Short mmCIF file of C-alpha atoms in Angstrom, two decimals:
data_model
loop_
_atom_site.label_atom_id
_atom_site.label_comp_id
_atom_site.label_asym_id
_atom_site.label_seq_id
_atom_site.Cartn_x
_atom_site.Cartn_y
_atom_site.Cartn_z
CA ASP F 932 46.29 -200.89 -25.27
CA VAL F 933 44.78 -203.19 -22.65
CA ASN F 934 44.03 -206.74 -23.76
CA VAL F 935 42.03 -209.18 -21.64
CA SER F 936 42.31 -212.87 -22.42
CA GLU F 937 39.56 -215.47 -22.26
CA GLN F 938 41.51 -217.21 -19.49
CA GLN F 939 41.60 -214.05 -17.40
CA ILE F 940 37.82 -213.73 -17.76
CA GLU F 941 37.34 -217.38 -16.79
CA ASP F 942 39.64 -217.01 -13.76
CA TYR F 943 37.83 -213.88 -12.58
CA TYR F 944 34.46 -215.61 -12.89
CA GLN F 945 35.64 -218.65 -10.93
CA ASN F 946 37.26 -216.53 -8.23
CA ASN F 947 34.12 -214.42 -7.81
CA ARG F 948 31.41 -217.06 -8.08
CA ASP F 949 29.45 -215.69 -5.13
CA ARG F 950 28.96 -212.43 -7.03
CA TYR F 951 27.05 -214.33 -9.72
CA ARG F 952 25.05 -216.59 -7.43
CA GLU F 953 21.77 -215.98 -5.65
CA GLU F 954 21.38 -218.26 -2.66
CA GLU F 955 18.42 -220.56 -2.22
CA GLU F 956 15.58 -218.91 -0.31
CA ARG F 957 12.76 -220.63 1.52
CA ARG F 958 9.38 -219.33 2.58
CA VAL F 959 8.36 -220.74 5.93
CA SER F 960 5.61 -220.40 8.48
CA HIS F 961 6.01 -221.18 12.14
CA ILE F 962 4.18 -221.63 15.39
CA LEU F 963 6.09 -220.26 18.38
CA ILE F 964 5.48 -221.27 21.97
CA GLU F 965 7.53 -219.11 24.32
CA PHE F 966 9.14 -220.66 27.40
CA GLY F 967 7.36 -218.41 29.90
CA ASP F 968 7.74 -219.45 33.54
CA ASP F 969 7.43 -223.16 32.82
CA LYS F 970 9.67 -224.50 30.06
CA ASP F 971 8.34 -228.05 30.41
CA ALA F 972 4.77 -226.87 30.00
CA ALA F 973 5.75 -224.90 26.91
CA ARG F 974 7.38 -227.99 25.45
CA LYS F 975 4.31 -230.11 26.12
CA LYS F 976 2.07 -227.50 24.48
CA ALA F 977 4.30 -227.40 21.40
CA GLU F 978 4.31 -231.20 21.16
CA SER F 979 0.54 -231.26 21.55
CA LEU F 980 0.15 -228.80 18.67
CA HIS F 981 2.54 -230.90 16.58
CA GLN F 982 0.41 -233.94 17.24
CA GLU F 983 -2.68 -232.05 16.09
CA LEU F 984 -0.90 -231.22 12.86
CA GLU F 985 -0.02 -234.87 12.34
CA GLN F 986 -3.69 -235.66 12.76
CA GLY F 987 -4.65 -233.23 9.99
CA ALA F 988 -5.14 -229.87 11.71
CA ASP F 989 -4.65 -226.78 9.56
CA PHE F 990 -1.26 -225.16 10.21
CA ALA F 991 -2.38 -221.58 9.53
CA THR F 992 -5.37 -221.93 11.83
CA LEU F 993 -3.27 -223.32 14.68
CA ALA F 994 -0.73 -220.54 14.20
CA GLU F 995 -3.44 -217.88 14.38
CA GLU F 996 -4.93 -219.46 17.51
CA SER F 997 -1.83 -220.58 19.41
CA SER F 998 1.41 -218.95 18.25
CA ASP F 999 3.09 -216.50 20.63
CA ASP F 1000 4.56 -214.69 17.64
CA THR F 1001 1.49 -212.50 17.30
CA PHE F 1002 2.80 -210.63 14.26
CA SER F 1003 3.23 -213.72 12.08
CA ALA F 1004 0.20 -215.42 13.67
CA GLU F 1005 -2.04 -212.87 11.95
CA ASN F 1006 -0.79 -214.31 8.65
CA GLY F 1007 -1.05 -217.95 9.58
CA GLY F 1008 2.51 -218.01 10.90
CA ASP F 1009 4.07 -216.77 7.65
CA LEU F 1010 7.63 -215.44 7.98
CA SER F 1011 8.09 -214.80 4.24
CA PHE F 1012 11.38 -215.83 2.59
CA ILE F 1013 14.52 -216.55 4.56
CA SER F 1014 18.05 -217.38 3.47
CA ARG F 1015 20.66 -219.43 5.27
CA ASP F 1016 22.14 -217.92 8.44
CA MET F 1017 19.29 -215.42 8.73
CA MET F 1018 17.61 -217.12 11.67
CA ASP F 1019 18.69 -218.83 14.90
CA PRO F 1020 21.02 -221.75 13.96
CA ALA F 1021 18.60 -224.44 15.19
CA PHE F 1022 15.71 -222.82 13.32
CA ASP F 1023 17.88 -222.41 10.22
CA GLU F 1024 19.02 -226.04 10.25
CA SER F 1025 15.47 -227.31 10.60
CA ALA F 1026 13.96 -225.01 7.96
CA PHE F 1027 16.59 -225.91 5.36
CA GLY F 1028 16.41 -229.56 6.31
CA LEU F 1029 12.79 -229.88 5.15
CA ALA F 1030 12.73 -231.76 1.87
CA GLU F 1031 9.54 -230.63 0.14
CA VAL F 1032 7.00 -227.84 0.18
CA GLY F 1033 4.33 -228.71 2.73
CA ASP F 1034 6.69 -230.58 5.07
CA VAL F 1035 6.49 -229.74 8.77
CA SER F 1036 9.40 -229.95 11.22
CA GLN F 1037 9.56 -231.56 14.61
CA VAL F 1038 9.47 -229.25 17.62
CA VAL F 1039 12.59 -227.06 17.45
CA GLU F 1040 14.10 -225.28 20.46
CA THR F 1041 15.75 -221.86 20.06
CA ASP F 1042 16.49 -218.99 22.43
CA PHE F 1043 13.03 -217.63 21.63
CA GLY F 1044 11.08 -220.74 22.56
CA TYR F 1045 9.73 -223.82 20.81
CA HIS F 1046 8.93 -223.68 17.11
CA ILE F 1047 7.06 -225.82 14.64
CA ILE F 1048 8.13 -224.90 11.12
CA LYS F 1049 6.33 -225.47 7.82
CA LEU F 1050 7.98 -225.11 4.41
CA THR F 1051 5.63 -223.28 2.03
CA GLU F 1052 7.79 -222.28 -0.97
CA ILE F 1053 11.33 -222.71 -2.34
CA LYS F 1054 13.32 -220.35 -4.54
CA PRO F 1055 16.20 -222.50 -5.84
CA GLU F 1056 19.74 -221.20 -6.03
CA GLN F 1057 20.29 -219.17 -9.20
CA VAL F 1058 23.73 -219.08 -10.86
CA THR F 1059 24.39 -216.62 -13.68
CA ASP F 1060 26.29 -218.29 -16.53
CA LEU F 1061 29.68 -216.98 -17.58
CA ALA F 1062 28.34 -216.24 -21.07
CA ASP F 1063 25.83 -213.79 -19.61
CA VAL F 1064 28.45 -211.74 -17.73
CA LYS F 1065 31.49 -212.14 -19.97
CA ASP F 1066 31.25 -208.62 -21.42
CA GLU F 1067 30.78 -207.13 -17.95
CA ILE F 1068 33.83 -209.00 -16.63
CA ARG F 1069 35.92 -208.00 -19.65
CA SER F 1070 35.03 -204.36 -19.05
CA THR F 1071 35.89 -204.63 -15.35
CA LEU F 1072 39.26 -206.23 -16.08
CA GLN F 1073 40.05 -203.69 -18.78
CA GLN F 1074 39.25 -200.85 -16.41
CA ASP F 1075 41.35 -202.38 -13.61
CA GLN F 1076 44.33 -203.01 -15.87
CA ALA F 1077 44.07 -199.61 -17.51
CA MET F 1078 44.05 -197.89 -14.10
CA GLU F 1079 47.05 -199.95 -13.00
CA ARG F 1080 48.90 -198.96 -16.17
CA PHE F 1081 47.80 -195.34 -15.71
CA TYR F 1082 49.32 -195.18 -12.21
CA GLU F 1083 52.51 -196.84 -13.43
CA LEU F 1084 52.82 -194.17 -16.13
CA ARG F 1085 52.01 -191.44 -13.62
CA ALA F 1086 54.76 -192.64 -11.28
CA ARG F 1087 57.30 -192.86 -14.12
CA MET F 1088 56.32 -189.38 -15.37
CA ASP F 1089 56.93 -188.03 -11.88
CA GLU F 1090 60.39 -189.63 -11.79
CA VAL F 1091 61.40 -188.35 -15.24
CA ALA F 1092 60.04 -184.83 -14.61
CA PHE F 1093 62.37 -184.69 -11.57
CA GLU F 1094 65.35 -186.49 -13.14
CA VAL F 1095 65.32 -184.35 -16.33
CA PRO F 1096 63.91 -181.11 -14.91
CA ASP F 1097 64.66 -178.64 -17.70
CA THR F 1098 62.57 -180.16 -20.51
CA LEU F 1099 59.21 -181.83 -20.95
CA GLN F 1100 60.31 -183.92 -23.92
CA ASP F 1101 61.33 -186.93 -21.84
CA VAL F 1102 58.14 -186.82 -19.77
CA ALA F 1103 56.12 -186.62 -22.98
CA GLY F 1104 57.97 -189.68 -24.24
CA VAL F 1105 56.95 -191.66 -21.18
CA ALA F 1106 53.31 -190.64 -21.61
CA ASN F 1107 53.43 -191.01 -25.41
CA GLN F 1108 51.76 -187.61 -25.67
CA PRO F 1109 52.82 -184.38 -27.41
CA VAL F 1110 54.09 -181.36 -25.51
CA GLN F 1111 51.46 -178.64 -25.77
CA GLU F 1112 52.13 -174.95 -25.38
CA THR F 1113 49.96 -172.03 -24.32
CA GLY F 1114 50.43 -168.42 -25.22
CA LEU F 1115 51.22 -165.89 -22.52
CA PHE F 1116 48.38 -165.50 -20.04
CA ALA F 1117 47.58 -163.73 -16.82
CA ARG F 1118 46.74 -165.77 -13.77
CA SER F 1119 43.17 -164.47 -13.85
CA GLN F 1120 42.74 -165.34 -17.54
CA ALA F 1121 44.20 -168.83 -17.79
CA PRO F 1122 43.32 -171.05 -20.78
CA GLU F 1123 40.95 -173.87 -19.98
CA SER F 1124 43.67 -176.52 -20.35
CA VAL F 1125 45.57 -175.11 -17.33
CA SER F 1126 42.68 -173.51 -15.46
CA ASN F 1127 43.29 -175.46 -12.27
CA ALA F 1128 44.18 -173.96 -8.88
CA GLU F 1129 47.16 -176.25 -8.28
CA VAL F 1130 48.48 -175.86 -11.83
CA LEU F 1131 48.28 -172.07 -11.62
CA SER F 1132 49.89 -172.01 -8.19
CA LEU F 1133 52.89 -173.89 -9.59
CA ALA F 1134 52.96 -172.07 -12.92
CA PHE F 1135 53.30 -168.74 -11.14
CA SER F 1136 55.69 -170.03 -8.46
CA PRO F 1137 59.26 -168.66 -8.25
CA GLU F 1138 60.70 -172.16 -8.72
CA LEU F 1139 59.14 -172.66 -12.12
CA ILE F 1140 59.57 -169.05 -13.24
CA GLU F 1141 63.14 -168.41 -12.11
CA ASP F 1142 64.63 -171.89 -12.40
CA ARG F 1143 62.51 -173.02 -15.36
CA MET F 1144 61.96 -176.41 -13.71
CA ASN F 1145 59.33 -179.01 -14.46
CA SER F 1146 56.47 -179.29 -12.01
CA GLU F 1147 55.60 -182.57 -10.33
CA VAL F 1148 52.70 -184.57 -11.75
CA ILE F 1149 49.45 -182.75 -10.96
CA GLU F 1150 46.12 -184.58 -10.85
CA LEU F 1151 43.38 -182.71 -12.75
CA ASP F 1152 40.78 -185.41 -12.12
CA GLU F 1153 40.83 -189.18 -11.52
CA ASN F 1154 41.58 -189.83 -15.20
CA SER F 1155 43.86 -186.92 -16.09
CA VAL F 1156 47.28 -185.68 -14.99
CA ILE F 1157 49.54 -182.88 -16.21
CA VAL F 1158 53.14 -181.76 -15.90
CA VAL F 1159 53.96 -178.10 -16.60
#
C-alpha cells in the first residue's frame, strides 16, 4: 500500500547528494626535505631544488636523489591519488590549488618538513544523476515507509489485543488479516506456524489456558509478528 511520489524521490536525492557524489581526486608527487637540526638549512635546500625544477630539472629524478620520503622517492616522489582533507592542511591546500597537470607548487611547510608538490593526474568530481538512482531511491523510501507502517500496525495490534483480550477478531481487523486456527497439538509437536519458543511458552501458559486471554504481539522475525 506504500506509494512514493516523484517529489519525495527528488527531496531524498537533494538531501543526500553526498551519497551520489565522488569527490575530485588528484595524483601528486612530492619532494620532502625534513627539518633535521637546522630548519633554515632545510628551507634553503628545498628552495634550491625548486630553482632547479624551474630551470628544467626532472622532478622524478630530483625526488629519487634528494627526497627524505624514501618510500615515495623510489617512485619519483609519487604519492598516488589523494582527496581533500587527506593530507596536512598546508599540503592539501597547495595540492588542490594547482591548476593543471604538470604544475609544481612553491615550497610548502608542514609538520613533516618542506615539500615541493607536482600535480600529475586529476580525477574530476563525479555526480550520479537522479535518473540513474531513481529506482534505488524509490525502493529505499518504500522500504522505510513500509517499516514505519508495520511498526504502527504492530503497536496498534498490541493495544487492541490488550484492550479486547477475549477475542482475536479486533486484532485481525487492525492487521487486515484473517484469524487462523490450528488443531490440538502437543508442545513437542507444534505446527510450523506456531513453532516458536516464545509462542509456545505463552500458548501453554496458565494465563492463556485458564483465562483464555490474548497474548501480546510476538515477533517471529523482523518482518513477521503474531498474536495468539
